[in-house]
Amino acid sequence: MDARRCDRARHDRALVPPPGCRHPDAPSPHRPRRTREQRHRARAGSGRPGERRLRGAARRAVPAFARHDLPELGYERSRREPDWAQSCRVAGRHDEVDLPTFQLGGWYDIFSQGTLDNFTAMRRAGRSATLIMGPWTHTNWRHVVGDVNFGFGANSDFMGMRGRVHDMQLDWFQRTLGDGAAPEPDEGKVLLFVMGINQWREETEWPLSRAVDTDFHLRADGRLTREPPSTAEQAEEFTYDPMDPVPTTGGALFMSDEFRPGPLDQTVVEAREDVLVFTTEPLPEDVEVTGRVRAVLFAATDGPSTDWVARLCDVDENGVSRNVADGIVRVRAATPGEAAEHVVDLWSTSIVFRAGHRIRVQVTSSNVPRWDRNLNTGEPEESATTARVARQQVFHDPARPSHIVLPVVPA
């Protein structure tokens, strides 16, 4: 199950329970468990005009743990008690971990940014840290990921003729732990798979200091340009209906088998009227993007709450668009009709957009079931019973220049 990124699962869930940390299944001493009748009343709808009441499974037990009679392992408590959740995470406490670490992940892994954040935090704390990032998902370390064959060298059994990744790990453990003797010094290394050119590359750092944040601006008529708008351009509009959300199609997923992770053809997604698409001209030369990607959207909605989703895609010579990275932000206290700046974190990637390819950005308001849909009413997600259609606007004029920021590595 893939949880919402924006304020639940944006980082690695590495747990470091402090002394006295209660078992997550235990009831909170500060908030007694509600009865079945109390939970039912909490899910009752307001019946406000213009809203639609949810029926069936959407109104029954929430979350999915209860519907499927699964144990609650701390997810709900972490939402109720942010301080408790923070005390059980390693984020912000890396200086307490005085050990070498080996971080292994993939660009389409649901925990990819957590892996990178742990590496950078350990390096910042002065610890030895090794990082390997392949083109993989959380469970697929082979060379065919999604719709793309990255070549045999991408397979974790080959690693660009470096040998098996498991042997690399065993070698690291041998050098780090040794056989009782003093461990060998290990400065750590960085090994990145650069998609597009499909090559492994050794580095000494992450993020790359030579990468230059470069703005690509959303423009009228679906253009994506390095030049910002110099005159007023008509805002783009679309309607977001939470009862007809954009279906999850690829990405950094860890879901059931019908939702394939990785880079997938976006034709069906981009044909929808509730997905805005902005595309560059064919590139005259290769453009490498390695690092953390973010989108800056100046946007407005006509409701009290909504979501903004941004997705970076690579469009090949045949016009096939495949997802590279994406992200979401939830706006919980919107002023209806008022434009505001929203920063969407798309996490990190490493890809060369080849000459003749085009860079594309999608903007929409949903990606279901990867992220829970926003019902546009402002009600709490766990008890919302109504949904409303939202009218969305994305601006791109000199005062409100919506754009995506790509970390471009100079050739």
XYZ file of C-alpha atoms in Angstrom, residues 53-411:
359
model
C -22.265 11.794 -0.320
C -19.945 8.816 -0.604
C -21.519 5.373 -0.586
C -20.441 1.770 -0.109
C -16.861 0.933 0.768
C -15.840 4.597 0.864
C -18.061 5.091 3.952
C -17.231 1.897 5.778
C -14.379 1.295 8.181
C -11.362 3.516 7.616
C -8.510 2.911 7.120
C -7.966 -0.212 5.006
C -6.442 -1.996 8.000
C -9.847 -2.180 9.672
C -11.675 -3.174 6.493
C -9.379 -6.152 6.009
C -9.054 -7.033 9.699
C -5.316 -6.265 9.744
C -3.384 -5.179 12.843
C -2.771 -1.461 13.207
C 1.026 -1.208 13.329
C 1.330 2.431 14.263
C 0.165 4.213 11.130
C -2.959 5.699 12.691
C -1.176 6.546 15.924
C 1.541 8.319 13.982
C -1.133 10.541 12.442
C -2.756 11.263 15.783
C 0.519 11.820 17.655
C 3.177 13.409 15.427
C 5.604 13.772 18.340
C 5.477 10.039 19.026
C 6.010 9.274 15.339
C 8.997 11.608 15.205
C 10.553 9.937 18.260
C 10.495 6.596 16.428
C 12.230 7.831 13.267
C 15.887 8.209 12.461
C 15.317 11.484 10.582
C 17.044 14.300 12.440
C 18.989 11.864 14.660
C 21.655 10.583 12.291
C 24.422 12.018 14.471
C 23.397 9.427 17.104
C 24.279 6.613 14.672
C 28.054 6.247 14.870
C 28.357 3.473 12.292
C 29.187 3.138 8.587
C 26.101 2.671 6.413
C 25.364 1.136 3.024
C 22.387 2.764 1.280
C 20.862 0.818 -1.619
C 17.865 1.985 -3.617
C 16.280 2.605 -7.001
C 14.895 5.605 -8.844
C 11.455 3.953 -8.944
C 11.562 2.672 -5.359
C 8.865 3.970 -3.015
C 11.645 4.668 -0.484
C 14.066 6.285 -2.952
C 14.175 9.749 -1.398
C 14.467 8.331 2.110
C 17.496 6.333 0.952
C 19.118 9.466 -0.473
C 18.235 11.557 2.577
C 19.776 8.993 4.916
C 22.964 9.008 2.861
C 23.293 12.794 2.814
C 22.501 13.037 6.532
C 25.160 10.444 7.434
C 27.739 12.185 5.259
C 26.822 15.501 6.871
C 27.320 13.914 10.292
C 30.832 12.888 9.264
C 30.043 9.187 9.004
C 31.204 6.776 6.324
C 28.317 6.217 3.905
C 28.054 4.250 0.657
C 25.262 4.815 -1.860
C 24.078 2.738 -4.819
C 21.044 3.854 -6.843
C 19.848 1.722 -9.755
C 16.911 2.144 -12.160
C 14.981 -0.299 -10.002
C 11.726 -0.494 -8.073
C 11.482 -1.713 -4.490
C 11.280 -5.380 -5.507
C 12.577 -5.486 -9.087
C 16.364 -5.235 -9.365
C 16.470 -6.580 -12.890
C 17.205 -4.638 -16.072
C 13.652 -4.456 -17.436
C 11.661 -2.029 -15.323
C 8.184 -0.967 -16.352
C 8.186 -0.561 -20.138
C 11.933 0.094 -20.409
C 14.846 -2.274 -20.964
C 17.828 -0.524 -19.400
C 20.311 -3.109 -20.685
C 21.894 -6.128 -18.984
C 24.382 -3.905 -17.189
C 21.527 -2.444 -15.138
C 20.710 -5.853 -13.675
C 21.798 -6.218 -10.040
C 23.568 -9.449 -11.041
C 25.898 -7.533 -13.396
C 26.137 -3.911 -12.205
C 27.926 -2.837 -15.367
C 30.314 -5.820 -15.143
C 31.188 -4.980 -11.519
C 29.657 -8.232 -10.296
C 26.553 -8.911 -8.239
C 25.263 -6.227 -5.934
C 24.983 -8.885 -3.199
C 28.709 -9.553 -3.542
C 29.349 -5.826 -3.266
C 27.356 -5.806 -0.051
C 29.215 -8.835 1.329
C 32.519 -7.194 0.478
C 31.404 -4.040 2.299
C 30.399 -6.075 5.368
C 33.754 -7.888 5.320
C 35.700 -4.648 5.166
C 33.483 -2.933 7.708
C 33.033 -5.720 10.246
C 36.118 -7.776 9.476
C 36.900 -11.001 11.282
C 37.610 -9.537 14.672
C 40.504 -7.374 13.596
C 40.270 -3.600 13.294
C 37.991 -2.732 10.351
C 39.522 -1.186 7.286
C 38.904 2.537 6.765
C 35.995 3.072 4.408
C 35.379 6.511 2.985
C 32.292 5.284 1.168
C 31.419 5.693 -2.501
C 28.537 6.725 -4.719
C 27.410 4.626 -7.674
C 24.521 5.996 -9.760
C 22.712 4.521 -12.732
C 22.071 7.271 -15.270
C 18.946 6.421 -17.240
C 18.660 7.457 -20.861
C 22.304 6.630 -21.575
C 21.869 3.527 -19.361
C 25.267 3.666 -17.707
C 26.585 3.285 -14.173
C 28.697 6.214 -13.031
C 30.910 6.538 -9.985
C 30.699 9.771 -8.046
C 32.121 11.066 -4.782
C 29.052 12.959 -3.578
C 25.290 13.288 -3.575
C 23.761 15.628 -4.549
C 26.139 16.589 -7.351
C 27.615 20.012 -6.699
C 28.104 20.556 -10.425
C 24.371 20.255 -11.157
C 22.728 23.606 -11.919
C 19.087 24.221 -11.003
C 17.464 25.263 -14.285
C 13.921 26.577 -14.687
C 11.683 25.273 -17.456
C 8.555 27.417 -17.670
C 4.980 26.307 -18.285
C 3.693 28.396 -21.189
C 0.565 28.966 -23.223
C -0.452 26.381 -25.835
C 1.234 23.585 -23.874
C 4.789 24.792 -24.369
C 7.668 24.210 -21.944
C 10.533 26.677 -22.383
C 13.605 27.915 -20.569
C 12.425 31.454 -21.261
C 9.890 32.841 -18.774
C 6.736 34.550 -20.051
C 7.317 38.213 -20.840
C 3.664 39.136 -21.299
C 0.369 38.012 -19.814
C -0.727 34.569 -20.967
C -4.119 32.977 -20.512
C -4.278 30.674 -17.485
C -4.886 26.978 -18.089
C -8.030 25.481 -16.557
C -9.384 22.023 -15.876
C -12.048 20.333 -13.787
C -11.060 17.852 -11.092
C -13.781 15.377 -10.152
C -12.733 13.173 -7.210
C -15.277 10.583 -8.352
C -13.341 10.246 -11.636
C -9.673 10.600 -10.598
C -6.596 10.121 -12.759
C -5.581 6.430 -12.537
C -2.143 5.498 -11.247
C 0.092 4.646 -14.224
C 3.656 3.833 -13.208
C 5.962 5.625 -10.815
C 7.785 4.870 -7.580
C 5.177 2.389 -6.392
C 4.923 -0.505 -3.972
C 1.388 -1.682 -4.648
C -0.544 -4.746 -5.774
C 0.366 -6.307 -9.112
C -2.270 -4.537 -11.209
C -0.431 -1.254 -10.568
C 2.930 -1.700 -12.259
C 5.787 0.482 -11.014
C 8.452 2.117 -13.130
C 8.348 4.074 -16.395
C 5.103 3.429 -18.298
C 3.428 4.820 -21.412
C 1.413 7.879 -20.398
C -0.851 8.037 -23.476
C -4.077 7.249 -21.610
C -3.264 9.675 -18.781
C -2.318 12.534 -21.093
C -5.508 12.107 -23.160
C -7.645 13.077 -20.160
C -9.168 16.545 -19.989
C -8.127 16.910 -16.341
C -4.399 16.568 -17.130
C -2.475 19.591 -18.415
C 0.562 18.820 -20.567
C 3.542 21.112 -21.274
C 6.293 19.984 -23.657
C 9.599 21.320 -24.988
C 10.610 21.309 -28.616
C 12.804 18.340 -29.622
C 16.112 18.769 -27.812
C 19.055 19.752 -30.029
C 21.475 17.999 -27.643
C 21.479 15.673 -24.657
C 20.282 17.171 -21.359
C 21.247 15.369 -18.143
C 19.057 15.833 -15.087
C 20.557 14.372 -11.907
C 19.298 15.465 -8.515
C 16.126 16.551 -6.783
C 13.317 17.917 -8.944
C 10.618 20.341 -7.858
C 7.734 22.142 -9.535
C 6.590 25.630 -8.565
C 2.929 26.073 -9.435
C 0.967 29.301 -9.177
C -2.523 27.892 -9.039
C -6.030 28.433 -7.738
C -9.026 26.270 -6.890
C -12.626 27.192 -6.219
C -12.867 25.063 -3.075
C -11.426 24.964 0.452
C -8.997 22.126 -0.259
C -7.432 20.324 -3.213
C -4.301 18.532 -4.448
C -1.701 19.482 -7.052
C 0.239 16.745 -8.842
C 3.258 17.361 -11.104
C 4.967 14.696 -13.205
C 8.182 14.831 -15.253
C 8.170 12.715 -18.439
C 10.565 11.761 -21.227
C 9.026 11.816 -24.718
C 10.964 9.736 -27.261
C 11.331 10.249 -31.030
C 8.137 8.253 -31.623
C 6.104 10.497 -29.343
C 5.800 7.965 -26.509
C 5.757 9.736 -23.136
C 7.031 7.840 -20.079
C 7.073 9.034 -16.484
C 10.384 9.858 -14.814
C 9.432 11.396 -11.453
C 6.369 12.879 -9.812
C 5.053 14.401 -6.620
C 1.995 15.786 -4.889
C 1.095 18.524 -2.427
C -2.153 18.836 -0.491
C -3.620 22.291 0.019
C -5.683 22.133 3.185
C -6.735 25.762 3.631
C -7.178 27.263 0.192
C -8.870 30.604 -0.374
C -11.359 29.847 -3.161
C -10.389 31.527 -6.426
C -7.157 33.005 -5.075
C -3.865 32.142 -6.785
C -1.147 30.848 -4.476
C 2.338 29.442 -4.888
C 2.662 25.683 -4.332
C 5.962 23.791 -4.379
C 5.660 20.139 -5.415
C 8.566 17.858 -4.495
C 9.104 15.251 -7.249
C 11.963 13.552 -5.378
C 15.186 12.710 -7.204
C 16.251 11.072 -10.433
C 19.167 10.662 -12.829
C 18.367 10.634 -16.543
C 19.720 11.949 -19.804
C 17.014 13.300 -22.081
C 18.533 12.350 -25.410
C 18.843 14.687 -28.389
C 15.599 14.451 -30.372
C 13.595 13.635 -27.231
C 11.340 16.158 -25.529
C 10.893 17.033 -21.860
C 7.287 17.041 -20.677
C 5.494 18.116 -17.510
C 2.014 16.954 -16.528
C -0.089 18.933 -14.045
C -3.246 17.474 -12.531
C -4.946 16.970 -9.153
C -5.041 13.221 -8.547
C -3.228 9.915 -8.937
C -5.416 7.150 -7.532
C -4.935 4.799 -5.779
C -1.302 5.715 -5.289
C -2.334 8.803 -3.326
C -5.683 9.140 -1.613
C -7.936 11.509 -3.515
C -8.798 14.935 -2.191
C -12.585 15.354 -2.002
C -12.237 19.155 -2.299
C -14.398 19.820 0.774
C -11.793 20.420 3.481
C -13.169 17.600 5.616
C -10.716 15.314 7.465
C -9.685 12.480 5.144
C -10.530 9.721 7.608
C -14.129 10.876 8.143
C -15.066 12.685 4.925
C -18.381 11.567 3.443
C -18.977 14.094 0.660
C -17.191 15.070 -2.537
C -17.353 18.101 -4.795
C -16.053 18.918 -8.271
C -13.308 21.572 -8.280
C -12.452 24.082 -10.953
C -8.661 24.438 -11.172
C -6.466 27.157 -12.676
C -2.713 27.147 -13.358
C -1.123 30.516 -14.118
C 1.923 31.323 -16.242
C 2.449 35.047 -16.592
C 5.321 37.356 -15.537
C 3.890 37.773 -12.025
C 3.004 34.085 -11.601
C 5.548 32.075 -13.615
C 4.751 28.413 -12.986
C 7.807 26.289 -13.730
C 9.693 23.096 -13.012
C 13.222 23.203 -11.586
C 15.558 20.594 -13.085
C 19.103 19.974 -11.751
C 20.936 20.025 -15.098
C 24.449 18.570 -15.175
C 26.660 20.447 -17.656
C 28.035 18.305 -20.491
